Amino acid sequence: MGSGSSSPQPPTRPQAQVLPSQQGQPVQQRRGNFEEVQLQYGQPQAVPAHGYGQPRTQGAYGHPNYNTYGSQGYGNPQQYGKSNGYTHHSEYGAGTSTGYGGQQQRQRDDFDDDLDDWIDQKNSQVPSHQTNTQQSSAVSEDDLILETFHHNDGTQYTVLRQSGHRAYLDWQTQDWVQFPNEWLGQGHFGEQDTLFTEQVQLQTTSDAEEPGTSGTMSSGYGTEETASSTPDDDRDGYFDHPLKGRTVITYMFEEKRNVYCYMDDETGYWINMPLMWELHNEYIRKQVHEIQESIPTWTDEIDILASLRQCNYNTEQTVANYLCLGDPNLGAKRWGGGREGQQQLQEKDRQIHTLQEQLKQKEQEIQSLLQQRVALKAEVQEKVEKVSELNEKVLDLEVENNDMHVKLSASHMQMERMKTMTPSSFSRRRHGDESGFDSQRESSAESMTVVKAPRTPTPEPQPPPGPTVDEETLKALNHTALELDKSYRSLKGVVKDGFLDLQDLTKRAISALGQISEMDSSSGAEVEELRVLYRKEALQRKLLYNQLQELRGNIRVFCRCRRDDRVGGYMQFPNDEDIVVPTGGSKKSFSFDKVFSPASTQEQVFEDTLPIVQSCVDGYNVCILAYGQTGSGKTFTMMGPTDNPGVNIRTIKELLRICNDKETVDYTLKISMVEVYNETLSDLLKEGSIGNATLDIRTMGKKQVITGLTAIEVKTEGDITDTMETGFKNRTTAFTKMNAESSRSHLLLMLTVEGHDKISSTTSFGTLMLVDLAGSERISKTEATGQRLVEAAAINKSLTALGQVFQSLRTNALHVPYRNSKLTHLLQPALGGDAKACLFVMVSPDEKNVSETISTLTFGSNARQVSLGKAERNITKGGKKK
Ligand SMILES: Nc1ncnc2c1ncn2[C@@H]1O[C@H](COP(=O)(O)OP(=O)(O)OP(=O)(O)O)[C@@H](O)[C@H]1O
């Protein structure tokens, strides 16, 4: 793996370079960032080198151990390996050291015997990390030194050196194991971290795995990081090599700069992918399309990809760059980290607000149109029903009409027949043969037939002239028939008119519906246009906000001195960015983004962390850490008492408030609580497994996942306090079980914020980590045994690793050693890259803690320089504000 400029590297694990002279010889530790230490603590005395067991000379800082750097052959440095601009001094049997000539073998034998005894003694003091066998140390406390050994295979060991003996801590068993001599030629020691000596905690980048060697090579080459090359990993893939005519594997490596490479299976080298080829990769295509979606006018894919490469495959940054270059309103010149930037941000907020209002109005219009449409539809439906009802009525009337016609005809015929009847037969019928008459009346049709077709061939005798029917009856019948006919016609007219009316109404309703549909679709287009505009504005706002934050620094460092009315204030706070610590006749001044004096309130402290909370809602990984010695006020600042809560509670409340205020976005907030104790992660919210729910960190694709971690959804402040109470209860129970103290562990409160924007249909994921670190002080001399020693080693390892991470970020090192401890591994997503961090360095106002205070402030100063990149040119110089 390499950067754009680095030469391809073979996919083999780098082997240790063992010099003949190193074989089997004890190697003294290397000097790491010595120049920096000199700046802080003055010039260490370079004294004649000597070997193991030689008395040490008092160091410049007044402590015997401090001089262990200079005392061991410092005068004869021999550089090996690759450094990041630092001079590494190591001594491999150089002439000026005591040398391992004639007496060498005897000395080593003695050393080995002593070491065995010493390790037995140490381990007997560490029966288990669950017991607290506090035995007094039999060894001289002045010699107790913690070192980090970097094996060439990429593994890092915590090594304890005492009177020339070395043992490393097996984190699995938490036993001290004799340090194998043969390892001495297979790696190197990092700068030592003494438990008792005055020394800065930060280590140099050179202590970390070196770029391009063990650390870098381990990524994707078969060490534990190879796990990321699983099918879940969206960075690996395949590519049809156009020249070879076959598929080759590809992998996108992430360092400080991402470089797309493919594996050349003939040479075993990773080769940089040409632009044109890279475009065929699915992952890249997706990114290019994402950018094109944001900026449809940017059509040149090669141009986009080139810009994407420049922006380290960060799509948002690519879009931001384009907008900044392409839009004079966003010209880089106009950008400042101060009020101007804030004003632009406010302007964006206003535009977004206007767009939101317009969208709201449009949506209301659509809503009312929809309601109208529904009402019209109901009306049309009603009319249609009426029409069909009328239709039915018309049909009924027609049937009735037919019946009536038949009846009328029958009546007419009957009348005709009656007219033609003889008086006798009429009289007979009238008086005796009623049934015959009735049957004729009932079956008019039959009668008609009978009338038309004479029943008998014999002609009937003609009736005598003169009236044969009752005149009145005939008139009445005629009248009824006429009335019926009249009412039928008028009814038919009414039905016809109603029918026409309805037809007209239906026509009008249908045309109104058409108009509504037209309006609907044109409003839909308008709304879509507004949505696109909103998306663009929201994206620009996010980018501007991000840039503003970047200009202010992605890692902001605040210092807080705790309040303690029992001690007099020996420190000075000349303004809200500087703190002055008198020490041994001189004064040391440190600058931070903000300094909170003992008089500061929880509200004031929280106010400055507010922007970072907003970032989390916008989908960034953010982190707030509290660093400092035990009792310096870390927990007070992070948690705080119930009636005066600290950053944690206030932050989560603020998160809830922001989430609830944003009507256009649906948020889901989840909390997890993790404890890091002796390099073991525990889930504090897992039910029924207090203290036993250990966790693992896995890399899945580009994401880091803590497998099996409990995440509880919170919706109200009550949910938050309940969840946190559960976590703290579990923590206390677990520590009581282990007979340990909570201040010896790191507590991480992790929040995930998932937001679904209903307008733009985008989803954002942000994480917020609130970290109360374990006390950074060195343990007291009498406690350097058993469990306390393991705890101290674990804290030392993790805080040193944290310092290394800051240091690597500060120097833009290719490799950031996140995996040097569980803590930094866990914090990886929240440190570096796009993430934003806020570090509180906490100090005690008590003068007797001055050495810890200086150490803490130095840690904070070094960490602060990580953030200074762009801002440094404008407002700071050498880490100090002008
Ligand atoms: N700013 C402050 N104002 C008033 N009291 C404070 C302040 N800061 C800390 N304290 C008090 O000082 C004591 C120690 O503080 P705290 O427990 O927060 O220290 P700590 O650094 O978290 O220690 P540990 O590493 O043991 O967790 C507590 O009683 C706390 O209430």
Short mmCIF file of N, CA and C in Angstrom, two decimals, residues 555-695:
data_model
loop_
_atom_site.label_atom_id
_atom_site.label_comp_id
_atom_site.label_asym_id
_atom_site.label_seq_id
_atom_site.Cartn_x
_atom_site.Cartn_y
_atom_site.Cartn_z
N ILE A 555 -9.80 19.47 15.96
CA ILE A 555 -9.64 19.07 17.36
C ILE A 555 -9.47 20.35 18.17
N ARG A 556 -10.43 20.58 19.01
CA ARG A 556 -10.36 21.77 19.85
C ARG A 556 -9.98 21.32 21.26
N VAL A 557 -9.06 22.06 21.84
CA VAL A 557 -8.59 21.66 23.17
C VAL A 557 -8.94 22.75 24.18
N PHE A 558 -9.68 22.34 25.19
CA PHE A 558 -10.05 23.26 26.26
C PHE A 558 -9.34 22.83 27.55
N CYS A 559 -9.02 23.80 28.35
CA CYS A 559 -8.39 23.47 29.63
C CYS A 559 -9.33 23.94 30.74
N ARG A 560 -9.51 23.10 31.74
CA ARG A 560 -10.33 23.54 32.87
C ARG A 560 -9.60 23.24 34.18
N CYS A 561 -9.54 24.26 35.00
CA CYS A 561 -8.93 24.05 36.32
C CYS A 561 -10.08 23.89 37.30
N ARG A 562 -10.03 22.80 38.06
CA ARG A 562 -11.17 22.54 38.94
C ARG A 562 -11.20 23.54 40.10
N ARG A 563 -12.34 23.68 40.65
CA ARG A 563 -12.51 24.61 41.77
C ARG A 563 -12.20 23.87 43.06
N ASP A 564 -11.41 24.47 43.88
CA ASP A 564 -11.15 23.87 45.19
C ASP A 564 -10.86 25.01 46.16
N ASP A 565 -11.84 25.30 47.00
CA ASP A 565 -11.71 26.46 47.89
C ASP A 565 -10.68 26.24 48.99
N ARG A 566 -10.22 24.98 49.16
CA ARG A 566 -9.27 24.70 50.25
C ARG A 566 -7.85 25.12 49.89
N VAL A 567 -7.58 25.21 48.58
CA VAL A 567 -6.20 25.55 48.20
C VAL A 567 -6.16 26.92 47.53
N GLY A 568 -5.05 27.60 47.76
CA GLY A 568 -4.89 28.93 47.17
C GLY A 568 -4.53 28.80 45.70
N GLY A 569 -4.95 29.76 44.92
CA GLY A 569 -4.67 29.65 43.47
C GLY A 569 -3.24 30.06 43.16
N TYR A 570 -2.41 29.14 42.82
CA TYR A 570 -1.03 29.49 42.46
C TYR A 570 -0.91 29.68 40.94
N MET A 571 -1.95 29.25 40.22
CA MET A 571 -1.92 29.39 38.76
C MET A 571 -2.53 30.72 38.34
N GLN A 572 -2.15 31.18 37.16
CA GLN A 572 -2.71 32.44 36.68
C GLN A 572 -3.49 32.23 35.38
N PHE A 573 -4.53 33.03 35.25
CA PHE A 573 -5.37 32.94 34.05
C PHE A 573 -5.45 34.34 33.43
N PRO A 574 -4.39 34.73 32.67
CA PRO A 574 -4.34 36.11 32.16
C PRO A 574 -5.49 36.45 31.22
N ASN A 575 -5.96 35.48 30.50
CA ASN A 575 -7.13 35.70 29.62
C ASN A 575 -7.80 34.33 29.44
N ASP A 576 -8.82 34.28 28.59
CA ASP A 576 -9.52 32.99 28.52
C ASP A 576 -8.91 32.02 27.51
N GLU A 577 -7.65 32.29 27.13
CA GLU A 577 -6.98 31.33 26.25
C GLU A 577 -5.63 30.89 26.78
N ASP A 578 -5.19 31.48 27.87
CA ASP A 578 -3.87 31.12 28.40
C ASP A 578 -3.94 30.74 29.87
N ILE A 579 -3.02 29.88 30.22
CA ILE A 579 -2.88 29.50 31.62
C ILE A 579 -1.37 29.51 31.94
N VAL A 580 -1.04 30.09 33.08
CA VAL A 580 0.37 30.19 33.45
C VAL A 580 0.59 29.40 34.74
N VAL A 581 1.59 28.52 34.70
CA VAL A 581 1.88 27.67 35.86
C VAL A 581 3.28 27.98 36.37
N PRO A 582 3.37 28.57 37.56
CA PRO A 582 4.69 28.80 38.13
C PRO A 582 5.32 27.47 38.56
N THR A 583 6.54 27.26 38.17
CA THR A 583 7.20 26.01 38.55
C THR A 583 8.70 26.27 38.74
N GLY A 584 9.14 25.98 39.95
CA GLY A 584 10.56 26.10 40.29
C GLY A 584 11.18 27.43 39.89
N GLY A 585 10.57 28.53 40.26
CA GLY A 585 11.15 29.85 40.00
C GLY A 585 10.82 30.41 38.63
N SER A 586 10.43 29.57 37.70
CA SER A 586 10.04 30.10 36.38
C SER A 586 8.54 29.91 36.16
N LYS A 587 8.09 30.37 35.03
CA LYS A 587 6.66 30.23 34.73
C LYS A 587 6.49 29.54 33.39
N LYS A 588 5.56 28.64 33.33
CA LYS A 588 5.27 27.99 32.05
C LYS A 588 3.90 28.44 31.58
N SER A 589 3.85 28.84 30.33
CA SER A 589 2.58 29.32 29.80
C SER A 589 2.07 28.34 28.73
N PHE A 590 0.80 28.07 28.78
CA PHE A 590 0.19 27.17 27.80
C PHE A 590 -1.05 27.86 27.22
N SER A 591 -1.23 27.65 25.93
CA SER A 591 -2.41 28.25 25.27
C SER A 591 -3.36 27.17 24.79
N PHE A 592 -4.64 27.47 24.91
CA PHE A 592 -5.66 26.52 24.45
C PHE A 592 -6.77 27.29 23.73
N ASP A 593 -7.65 26.55 23.13
CA ASP A 593 -8.77 27.22 22.45
C ASP A 593 -9.61 27.98 23.46
N LYS A 594 -9.65 27.47 24.66
CA LYS A 594 -10.36 28.16 25.73
C LYS A 594 -9.82 27.64 27.07
N VAL A 595 -9.62 28.54 27.99
CA VAL A 595 -9.20 28.11 29.32
C VAL A 595 -10.31 28.48 30.30
N PHE A 596 -10.75 27.51 31.06
CA PHE A 596 -11.80 27.77 32.05
C PHE A 596 -11.15 27.81 33.44
N SER A 597 -11.26 28.94 34.05
CA SER A 597 -10.66 29.10 35.39
C SER A 597 -11.55 28.38 36.41
N PRO A 598 -11.08 28.27 37.67
CA PRO A 598 -11.91 27.57 38.67
C PRO A 598 -13.29 28.20 38.85
N ALA A 599 -13.42 29.47 38.49
CA ALA A 599 -14.71 30.14 38.69
C ALA A 599 -15.73 29.77 37.60
N SER A 600 -15.31 29.08 36.59
CA SER A 600 -16.21 28.82 35.46
C SER A 600 -17.34 27.87 35.86
N THR A 601 -18.45 28.04 35.20
CA THR A 601 -19.63 27.22 35.53
C THR A 601 -19.80 26.12 34.50
N GLN A 602 -20.64 25.16 34.84
CA GLN A 602 -20.91 24.05 33.93
C GLN A 602 -21.54 24.57 32.63
N GLU A 603 -22.38 25.61 32.76
CA GLU A 603 -23.05 26.17 31.57
C GLU A 603 -22.02 26.75 30.61
N GLN A 604 -21.07 27.50 31.19
CA GLN A 604 -20.05 28.14 30.34
C GLN A 604 -19.23 27.08 29.61
N VAL A 605 -18.90 26.03 30.35
CA VAL A 605 -18.10 24.96 29.75
C VAL A 605 -18.87 24.32 28.60
N PHE A 606 -20.15 24.09 28.84
CA PHE A 606 -20.95 23.40 27.82
C PHE A 606 -21.12 24.26 26.56
N GLU A 607 -21.24 25.57 26.79
CA GLU A 607 -21.48 26.49 25.67
C GLU A 607 -20.48 26.29 24.53
N ASP A 608 -19.23 26.06 24.91
CA ASP A 608 -18.22 25.94 23.86
C ASP A 608 -18.21 24.59 23.17
N THR A 609 -18.94 23.65 23.72
CA THR A 609 -18.99 22.35 23.04
C THR A 609 -20.20 22.25 22.12
N LEU A 610 -21.04 23.28 22.17
CA LEU A 610 -22.28 23.24 21.38
C LEU A 610 -22.09 22.98 19.88
N PRO A 611 -21.12 23.68 19.23
CA PRO A 611 -20.98 23.46 17.79
C PRO A 611 -20.72 22.00 17.43
N ILE A 612 -20.02 21.32 18.30
CA ILE A 612 -19.67 19.94 18.02
C ILE A 612 -20.93 19.06 18.04
N VAL A 613 -21.88 19.44 18.88
CA VAL A 613 -23.13 18.68 18.96
C VAL A 613 -23.90 18.82 17.65
N GLN A 614 -23.90 20.05 17.12
CA GLN A 614 -24.57 20.30 15.84
C GLN A 614 -23.96 19.41 14.75
N SER A 615 -22.64 19.27 14.79
CA SER A 615 -21.95 18.44 13.80
C SER A 615 -22.45 17.02 13.83
N CYS A 616 -22.69 16.52 15.03
CA CYS A 616 -23.15 15.14 15.18
C CYS A 616 -24.50 14.97 14.48
N VAL A 617 -25.39 15.96 14.67
CA VAL A 617 -26.71 15.89 14.04
C VAL A 617 -26.56 15.95 12.51
N ASP A 618 -25.54 16.66 12.05
CA ASP A 618 -25.31 16.77 10.61
C ASP A 618 -24.69 15.50 10.03
N GLY A 619 -24.40 14.53 10.87
CA GLY A 619 -23.89 13.27 10.37
C GLY A 619 -22.38 13.10 10.49
N TYR A 620 -21.77 13.78 11.42
CA TYR A 620 -20.33 13.60 11.61
C TYR A 620 -20.06 12.77 12.86
N ASN A 621 -18.87 12.18 12.87
CA ASN A 621 -18.45 11.48 14.08
C ASN A 621 -17.74 12.50 14.96
N VAL A 622 -18.23 12.65 16.14
CA VAL A 622 -17.61 13.62 17.03
C VAL A 622 -17.32 13.00 18.39
N CYS A 623 -16.42 13.64 19.10
CA CYS A 623 -15.92 13.02 20.32
C CYS A 623 -15.53 14.10 21.32
N ILE A 624 -15.93 13.92 22.55
CA ILE A 624 -15.52 14.84 23.62
C ILE A 624 -14.81 14.01 24.68
N LEU A 625 -13.56 14.38 24.97
CA LEU A 625 -12.77 13.58 25.93
C LEU A 625 -12.35 14.46 27.10
N ALA A 626 -12.27 13.83 28.27
CA ALA A 626 -11.72 14.53 29.44
C ALA A 626 -10.48 13.78 29.90
N TYR A 627 -9.37 14.52 29.91
CA TYR A 627 -8.07 13.93 30.27
C TYR A 627 -7.52 14.66 31.49
N GLY A 628 -6.92 13.93 32.39
CA GLY A 628 -6.32 14.58 33.56
C GLY A 628 -6.11 13.59 34.68
N GLN A 629 -5.40 14.04 35.69
CA GLN A 629 -5.11 13.13 36.81
C GLN A 629 -6.38 12.89 37.63
N THR A 630 -6.36 11.85 38.42
CA THR A 630 -7.51 11.54 39.27
C THR A 630 -7.80 12.72 40.19
N GLY A 631 -9.06 13.07 40.27
CA GLY A 631 -9.47 14.16 41.16
C GLY A 631 -9.37 15.54 40.52
N SER A 632 -9.03 15.60 39.24
CA SER A 632 -8.88 16.91 38.60
C SER A 632 -10.21 17.46 38.09
N GLY A 633 -11.27 16.64 38.20
CA GLY A 633 -12.59 17.14 37.82
C GLY A 633 -13.11 16.61 36.48
N LYS A 634 -12.58 15.50 36.03
CA LYS A 634 -13.04 14.94 34.74
C LYS A 634 -14.51 14.54 34.83
N THR A 635 -14.81 13.76 35.87
CA THR A 635 -16.18 13.27 36.01
C THR A 635 -17.13 14.42 36.28
N PHE A 636 -16.66 15.41 37.06
CA PHE A 636 -17.50 16.58 37.35
C PHE A 636 -17.85 17.29 36.04
N THR A 637 -16.84 17.45 35.19
CA THR A 637 -17.08 18.14 33.92
C THR A 637 -17.93 17.31 32.97
N MET A 638 -17.67 16.02 32.90
CA MET A 638 -18.41 15.19 31.95
C MET A 638 -19.81 14.85 32.48
N MET A 639 -19.87 14.27 33.66
CA MET A 639 -21.17 13.86 34.21
C MET A 639 -21.78 14.97 35.06
N GLY A 640 -21.02 15.35 36.07
CA GLY A 640 -21.51 16.40 36.99
C GLY A 640 -22.57 15.87 37.93
N PRO A 641 -22.84 16.61 39.00
CA PRO A 641 -23.88 16.17 39.92
C PRO A 641 -25.27 16.33 39.30
N THR A 642 -26.25 15.66 39.88
CA THR A 642 -27.61 15.68 39.30
C THR A 642 -28.15 17.10 39.19
N ASP A 643 -27.88 17.93 40.23
CA ASP A 643 -28.44 19.29 40.20
C ASP A 643 -27.59 20.27 39.39
N ASN A 644 -26.46 19.81 38.94
CA ASN A 644 -25.60 20.70 38.13
C ASN A 644 -24.89 19.86 37.07
N PRO A 645 -25.65 19.32 36.14
CA PRO A 645 -25.09 18.32 35.22
C PRO A 645 -23.97 18.86 34.34
N GLY A 646 -23.16 17.93 33.90
CA GLY A 646 -22.01 18.29 33.08
C GLY A 646 -22.29 18.14 31.59
N VAL A 647 -21.19 18.02 30.85
CA VAL A 647 -21.28 18.01 29.38
C VAL A 647 -22.16 16.86 28.86
N ASN A 648 -22.02 15.68 29.45
CA ASN A 648 -22.76 14.51 28.94
C ASN A 648 -24.26 14.76 28.85
N ILE A 649 -24.84 15.05 30.01
CA ILE A 649 -26.30 15.21 30.06
C ILE A 649 -26.73 16.38 29.19
N ARG A 650 -26.00 17.49 29.31
CA ARG A 650 -26.38 18.68 28.54
C ARG A 650 -26.29 18.41 27.04
N THR A 651 -25.24 17.67 26.65
CA THR A 651 -25.06 17.36 25.23
C THR A 651 -26.22 16.52 24.71
N ILE A 652 -26.56 15.49 25.48
CA ILE A 652 -27.63 14.59 25.01
C ILE A 652 -28.96 15.34 24.97
N LYS A 653 -29.17 16.20 25.97
CA LYS A 653 -30.42 16.99 25.97
C LYS A 653 -30.46 17.88 24.74
N GLU A 654 -29.32 18.50 24.45
CA GLU A 654 -29.25 19.39 23.29
C GLU A 654 -29.50 18.59 22.01
N LEU A 655 -28.92 17.40 21.97
CA LEU A 655 -29.14 16.55 20.80
C LEU A 655 -30.62 16.28 20.61
N LEU A 656 -31.26 15.93 21.72
CA LEU A 656 -32.70 15.65 21.66
C LEU A 656 -33.47 16.88 21.18
N ARG A 657 -33.05 18.04 21.72
CA ARG A 657 -33.75 19.27 21.36
C ARG A 657 -33.62 19.55 19.86
N ILE A 658 -32.38 19.45 19.36
CA ILE A 658 -32.16 19.71 17.92
C ILE A 658 -32.98 18.72 17.09
N CYS A 659 -32.94 17.46 17.52
CA CYS A 659 -33.65 16.41 16.76
C CYS A 659 -35.16 16.69 16.75
N ASN A 660 -35.70 17.09 17.90
CA ASN A 660 -37.14 17.33 17.96
C ASN A 660 -37.56 18.58 17.21
N ASP A 661 -36.63 19.56 17.16
CA ASP A 661 -36.96 20.82 16.48
C ASP A 661 -37.02 20.67 14.97
N LYS A 662 -36.24 19.75 14.45
CA LYS A 662 -36.19 19.62 12.98
C LYS A 662 -37.37 18.80 12.51
N GLU A 663 -38.39 19.52 12.03
CA GLU A 663 -39.62 18.82 11.62
C GLU A 663 -39.41 17.98 10.38
N THR A 664 -38.46 18.43 9.57
CA THR A 664 -38.31 17.76 8.27
C THR A 664 -37.45 16.49 8.36
N VAL A 665 -36.87 16.25 9.52
CA VAL A 665 -36.00 15.08 9.65
C VAL A 665 -36.48 14.19 10.80
N ASP A 666 -36.54 12.88 10.52
CA ASP A 666 -36.88 11.92 11.57
C ASP A 666 -35.59 11.39 12.17
N TYR A 667 -35.41 11.59 13.46
CA TYR A 667 -34.16 11.14 14.09
C TYR A 667 -34.39 9.94 15.01
N THR A 668 -33.37 9.09 15.05
CA THR A 668 -33.36 8.00 16.03
C THR A 668 -32.06 8.13 16.82
N LEU A 669 -32.21 8.18 18.13
CA LEU A 669 -31.05 8.38 19.00
C LEU A 669 -30.85 7.14 19.86
N LYS A 670 -29.63 6.59 19.83
CA LYS A 670 -29.38 5.38 20.63
C LYS A 670 -28.14 5.58 21.50
N ILE A 671 -28.20 5.00 22.68
CA ILE A 671 -27.08 5.14 23.62
C ILE A 671 -26.45 3.78 23.91
N SER A 672 -25.12 3.76 23.98
CA SER A 672 -24.39 2.58 24.45
C SER A 672 -23.39 3.07 25.49
N MET A 673 -23.03 2.18 26.40
CA MET A 673 -22.02 2.54 27.40
C MET A 673 -20.96 1.46 27.44
N VAL A 674 -19.71 1.88 27.26
CA VAL A 674 -18.61 0.91 27.20
C VAL A 674 -17.54 1.31 28.21
N GLU A 675 -16.99 0.30 28.83
CA GLU A 675 -15.91 0.52 29.80
C GLU A 675 -14.64 -0.12 29.26
N VAL A 676 -13.54 0.61 29.34
CA VAL A 676 -12.26 0.00 28.94
C VAL A 676 -11.41 -0.13 30.20
N TYR A 677 -11.23 -1.37 30.62
CA TYR A 677 -10.45 -1.60 31.83
C TYR A 677 -9.42 -2.69 31.53
N ASN A 678 -8.19 -2.42 31.80
CA ASN A 678 -7.11 -3.36 31.52
C ASN A 678 -7.19 -3.94 30.12
N GLU A 679 -7.38 -3.08 29.16
CA GLU A 679 -7.42 -3.47 27.74
C GLU A 679 -8.56 -4.44 27.42
N THR A 680 -9.62 -4.38 28.21
CA THR A 680 -10.80 -5.19 27.92
C THR A 680 -12.00 -4.27 27.84
N LEU A 681 -12.84 -4.51 26.83
CA LEU A 681 -14.04 -3.68 26.67
C LEU A 681 -15.24 -4.38 27.31
N SER A 682 -16.02 -3.66 28.09
CA SER A 682 -17.22 -4.26 28.67
C SER A 682 -18.44 -3.43 28.31
N ASP A 683 -19.52 -4.16 28.06
CA ASP A 683 -20.79 -3.53 27.73
C ASP A 683 -21.53 -3.26 29.03
N LEU A 684 -21.72 -2.01 29.36
CA LEU A 684 -22.35 -1.68 30.65
C LEU A 684 -23.87 -1.71 30.59
N LEU A 685 -24.43 -1.86 29.40
CA LEU A 685 -25.89 -1.86 29.31
C LEU A 685 -26.46 -3.25 29.02
N LYS A 686 -25.57 -4.22 28.98
CA LYS A 686 -26.05 -5.57 28.69
C LYS A 686 -26.70 -6.13 29.96
N GLU A 687 -27.94 -6.55 29.80
CA GLU A 687 -28.66 -7.05 30.98
C GLU A 687 -28.14 -8.41 31.42
N GLY A 688 -28.05 -8.61 32.71
CA GLY A 688 -27.75 -9.92 33.28
C GLY A 688 -26.32 -10.39 33.07
N SER A 689 -25.41 -9.52 32.68
CA SER A 689 -24.03 -10.00 32.52
C SER A 689 -23.06 -8.93 33.00
N ILE A 690 -23.33 -8.45 34.20
CA ILE A 690 -22.55 -7.34 34.74
C ILE A 690 -21.08 -7.72 34.84
N GLY A 691 -20.27 -6.94 34.20
CA GLY A 691 -18.84 -7.15 34.28
C GLY A 691 -18.32 -8.25 33.38
N ASN A 692 -19.22 -9.04 32.80
CA ASN A 692 -18.75 -10.16 31.98
C ASN A 692 -18.98 -9.95 30.49
N ALA A 693 -19.73 -8.91 30.18
CA ALA A 693 -20.09 -8.73 28.77
C ALA A 693 -18.96 -8.06 28.01
N THR A 694 -17.90 -8.84 27.72
CA THR A 694 -16.77 -8.25 27.03
C THR A 694 -17.06 -8.15 25.54
N LEU A 695 -16.44 -7.17 24.94
CA LEU A 695 -16.77 -6.85 23.54
C LEU A 695 -15.53 -6.91 22.67
#
